[in-house]
Amino acid sequence: MASSTCTTPASVAAARRPGLRRVLKALATARALRRQRIDLAALDDQMLADIGITREQAQREARRPLWDAPSYWR
């Protein structure tokens, strides 16, 4: 008996096209990075001190362009 899995048309299309899968993954990664940088910029000074960075460091990180991601994200 074959196992059934829940698939969506988008996931089927992505599975058939490795290039599309890479693009979708890159977009998801960029979105996550953008959200994290926005969240970092929104932290108050006490929270920043708790994680060991200054307001200036947080702002500098938040201003980095999306393509300037840390090496461990690649």
Short mmCIF file of N, CA and C in Angstrom, two decimals:
data_model
loop_
_atom_site.label_atom_id
_atom_site.label_comp_id
_atom_site.label_asym_id
_atom_site.label_seq_id
_atom_site.Cartn_x
_atom_site.Cartn_y
_atom_site.Cartn_z
N MET A 1 0.84 -1.17 0.00
CA MET A 1 0.00 0.00 0.00
C MET A 1 0.89 1.24 0.00
N ALA A 2 0.64 2.15 -0.88
CA ALA A 2 1.45 3.37 -1.00
C ALA A 2 1.06 4.34 0.10
N SER A 3 2.06 5.02 0.64
CA SER A 3 1.77 6.03 1.66
C SER A 3 1.31 7.30 0.98
N SER A 4 0.40 7.99 1.61
CA SER A 4 -0.09 9.23 1.03
C SER A 4 0.53 10.39 1.80
N THR A 5 0.88 11.40 1.08
CA THR A 5 1.42 12.61 1.69
C THR A 5 0.61 13.79 1.20
N CYS A 6 0.56 14.79 2.02
CA CYS A 6 -0.17 16.00 1.67
C CYS A 6 0.77 16.91 0.89
N THR A 7 0.43 17.20 -0.32
CA THR A 7 1.25 18.09 -1.12
C THR A 7 0.39 19.21 -1.67
N THR A 8 1.00 20.33 -1.85
CA THR A 8 0.32 21.46 -2.47
C THR A 8 0.87 21.63 -3.88
N PRO A 9 0.12 22.28 -4.75
CA PRO A 9 0.63 22.50 -6.10
C PRO A 9 1.98 23.21 -6.10
N ALA A 10 2.18 24.15 -5.19
CA ALA A 10 3.46 24.88 -5.14
C ALA A 10 4.60 23.96 -4.75
N SER A 11 4.36 23.06 -3.78
CA SER A 11 5.44 22.16 -3.36
C SER A 11 5.76 21.15 -4.44
N VAL A 12 4.75 20.71 -5.19
CA VAL A 12 4.98 19.79 -6.30
C VAL A 12 5.80 20.49 -7.38
N ALA A 13 5.43 21.72 -7.70
CA ALA A 13 6.17 22.48 -8.72
C ALA A 13 7.61 22.71 -8.28
N ALA A 14 7.80 23.04 -7.01
CA ALA A 14 9.16 23.29 -6.51
C ALA A 14 9.99 22.02 -6.55
N ALA A 15 9.38 20.89 -6.24
CA ALA A 15 10.11 19.62 -6.27
C ALA A 15 10.54 19.26 -7.68
N ARG A 16 9.77 19.65 -8.65
CA ARG A 16 10.09 19.35 -10.04
C ARG A 16 11.11 20.31 -10.62
N ARG A 17 11.29 21.44 -9.99
CA ARG A 17 12.21 22.46 -10.51
C ARG A 17 13.21 22.85 -9.43
N PRO A 18 14.40 22.27 -9.46
CA PRO A 18 15.39 22.59 -8.42
C PRO A 18 15.74 24.08 -8.37
N GLY A 19 15.73 24.75 -9.51
CA GLY A 19 16.04 26.18 -9.53
C GLY A 19 14.98 26.98 -8.78
N LEU A 20 13.73 26.61 -8.95
CA LEU A 20 12.64 27.27 -8.24
C LEU A 20 12.77 27.03 -6.74
N ARG A 21 13.15 25.82 -6.36
CA ARG A 21 13.33 25.49 -4.95
C ARG A 21 14.40 26.38 -4.33
N ARG A 22 15.50 26.57 -5.05
CA ARG A 22 16.58 27.44 -4.54
C ARG A 22 16.11 28.88 -4.38
N VAL A 23 15.34 29.36 -5.34
CA VAL A 23 14.83 30.74 -5.27
C VAL A 23 13.88 30.89 -4.09
N LEU A 24 12.98 29.93 -3.91
CA LEU A 24 12.04 30.00 -2.79
C LEU A 24 12.77 29.94 -1.45
N LYS A 25 13.81 29.12 -1.37
CA LYS A 25 14.59 29.03 -0.13
C LYS A 25 15.33 30.35 0.12
N ALA A 26 15.89 30.95 -0.92
CA ALA A 26 16.60 32.22 -0.76
C ALA A 26 15.64 33.32 -0.31
N LEU A 27 14.43 33.33 -0.85
CA LEU A 27 13.44 34.33 -0.44
C LEU A 27 13.03 34.13 1.02
N ALA A 28 12.86 32.89 1.43
CA ALA A 28 12.50 32.61 2.82
C ALA A 28 13.62 33.02 3.76
N THR A 29 14.84 32.77 3.36
CA THR A 29 16.00 33.15 4.18
C THR A 29 16.10 34.66 4.29
N ALA A 30 15.92 35.36 3.18
CA ALA A 30 15.98 36.82 3.19
C ALA A 30 14.88 37.40 4.07
N ARG A 31 13.71 36.82 4.01
CA ARG A 31 12.59 37.30 4.83
C ARG A 31 12.89 37.09 6.32
N ALA A 32 13.44 35.94 6.66
CA ALA A 32 13.78 35.65 8.07
C ALA A 32 14.86 36.61 8.56
N LEU A 33 15.87 36.86 7.72
CA LEU A 33 16.94 37.77 8.09
C LEU A 33 16.41 39.18 8.30
N ARG A 34 15.55 39.62 7.40
CA ARG A 34 14.95 40.96 7.53
C ARG A 34 14.15 41.08 8.83
N ARG A 35 13.36 40.06 9.14
CA ARG A 35 12.55 40.07 10.37
C ARG A 35 13.45 40.11 11.60
N GLN A 36 14.53 39.35 11.60
CA GLN A 36 15.44 39.34 12.75
C GLN A 36 16.11 40.69 12.93
N ARG A 37 16.48 41.32 11.84
CA ARG A 37 17.13 42.64 11.94
C ARG A 37 16.15 43.70 12.43
N ILE A 38 14.90 43.62 11.99
CA ILE A 38 13.88 44.55 12.48
C ILE A 38 13.67 44.33 13.98
N ASP A 39 13.57 43.08 14.39
CA ASP A 39 13.38 42.76 15.81
C ASP A 39 14.57 43.23 16.65
N LEU A 40 15.77 43.06 16.13
CA LEU A 40 16.96 43.50 16.85
C LEU A 40 16.93 45.01 17.05
N ALA A 41 16.58 45.75 16.01
CA ALA A 41 16.53 47.21 16.10
C ALA A 41 15.47 47.68 17.09
N ALA A 42 14.46 46.86 17.34
CA ALA A 42 13.37 47.25 18.23
C ALA A 42 13.65 46.96 19.71
N LEU A 43 14.73 46.24 20.00
CA LEU A 43 15.05 45.94 21.39
C LEU A 43 15.43 47.20 22.16
N ASP A 44 15.06 47.25 23.43
CA ASP A 44 15.46 48.40 24.24
C ASP A 44 16.90 48.20 24.74
N ASP A 45 17.47 49.26 25.33
CA ASP A 45 18.87 49.23 25.73
C ASP A 45 19.18 48.13 26.74
N GLN A 46 18.25 47.84 27.65
CA GLN A 46 18.48 46.79 28.64
C GLN A 46 18.56 45.42 27.96
N MET A 47 17.66 45.17 27.02
CA MET A 47 17.68 43.90 26.29
C MET A 47 18.96 43.75 25.47
N LEU A 48 19.38 44.83 24.86
CA LEU A 48 20.63 44.80 24.09
C LEU A 48 21.81 44.50 25.02
N ALA A 49 21.82 45.13 26.19
CA ALA A 49 22.88 44.87 27.16
C ALA A 49 22.87 43.40 27.59
N ASP A 50 21.68 42.83 27.72
CA ASP A 50 21.57 41.42 28.11
C ASP A 50 22.21 40.49 27.09
N ILE A 51 22.15 40.85 25.82
CA ILE A 51 22.77 40.00 24.80
C ILE A 51 24.17 40.47 24.43
N GLY A 52 24.63 41.53 25.08
CA GLY A 52 26.03 41.95 24.95
C GLY A 52 26.36 42.81 23.75
N ILE A 53 25.38 43.57 23.25
CA ILE A 53 25.68 44.49 22.16
C ILE A 53 25.15 45.88 22.49
N THR A 54 25.73 46.86 21.83
CA THR A 54 25.33 48.25 22.06
C THR A 54 24.24 48.64 21.07
N ARG A 55 23.60 49.77 21.34
CA ARG A 55 22.58 50.32 20.43
C ARG A 55 23.19 50.57 19.05
N GLU A 56 24.41 51.09 19.02
CA GLU A 56 25.07 51.37 17.74
C GLU A 56 25.31 50.09 16.94
N GLN A 57 25.73 49.02 17.63
CA GLN A 57 25.95 47.74 16.94
C GLN A 57 24.63 47.20 16.39
N ALA A 58 23.56 47.31 17.15
CA ALA A 58 22.25 46.83 16.71
C ALA A 58 21.78 47.62 15.50
N GLN A 59 21.95 48.93 15.52
CA GLN A 59 21.53 49.75 14.40
C GLN A 59 22.36 49.46 13.15
N ARG A 60 23.66 49.26 13.35
CA ARG A 60 24.53 48.94 12.21
C ARG A 60 24.11 47.61 11.57
N GLU A 61 23.81 46.62 12.40
CA GLU A 61 23.34 45.32 11.88
C GLU A 61 22.00 45.47 11.17
N ALA A 62 21.09 46.24 11.73
CA ALA A 62 19.76 46.42 11.14
C ALA A 62 19.83 47.11 9.78
N ARG A 63 20.85 47.94 9.56
CA ARG A 63 20.99 48.67 8.29
C ARG A 63 21.67 47.86 7.19
N ARG A 64 22.24 46.71 7.53
CA ARG A 64 22.95 45.93 6.51
C ARG A 64 21.97 45.47 5.43
N PRO A 65 22.41 45.45 4.18
CA PRO A 65 21.52 45.00 3.10
C PRO A 65 21.25 43.49 3.20
N LEU A 66 20.17 43.05 2.60
CA LEU A 66 19.79 41.64 2.67
C LEU A 66 20.86 40.70 2.13
N TRP A 67 21.57 41.12 1.09
CA TRP A 67 22.57 40.23 0.51
C TRP A 67 23.83 40.12 1.37
N ASP A 68 23.91 40.96 2.40
CA ASP A 68 25.06 40.93 3.31
C ASP A 68 24.68 40.08 4.53
N ALA A 69 24.46 38.80 4.28
CA ALA A 69 24.07 37.88 5.35
C ALA A 69 25.31 37.24 5.96
N PRO A 70 25.22 36.84 7.22
CA PRO A 70 26.35 36.12 7.84
C PRO A 70 26.68 34.86 7.06
N SER A 71 27.93 34.46 7.09
CA SER A 71 28.38 33.31 6.31
C SER A 71 27.67 32.02 6.71
N TYR A 72 27.27 31.89 7.98
CA TYR A 72 26.61 30.66 8.41
C TYR A 72 25.18 30.55 7.88
N TRP A 73 24.66 31.59 7.25
CA TRP A 73 23.33 31.53 6.63
C TRP A 73 23.39 30.98 5.23
N ARG A 74 24.58 30.92 4.67
CA ARG A 74 24.70 30.49 3.26
C ARG A 74 24.85 29.00 3.15
#
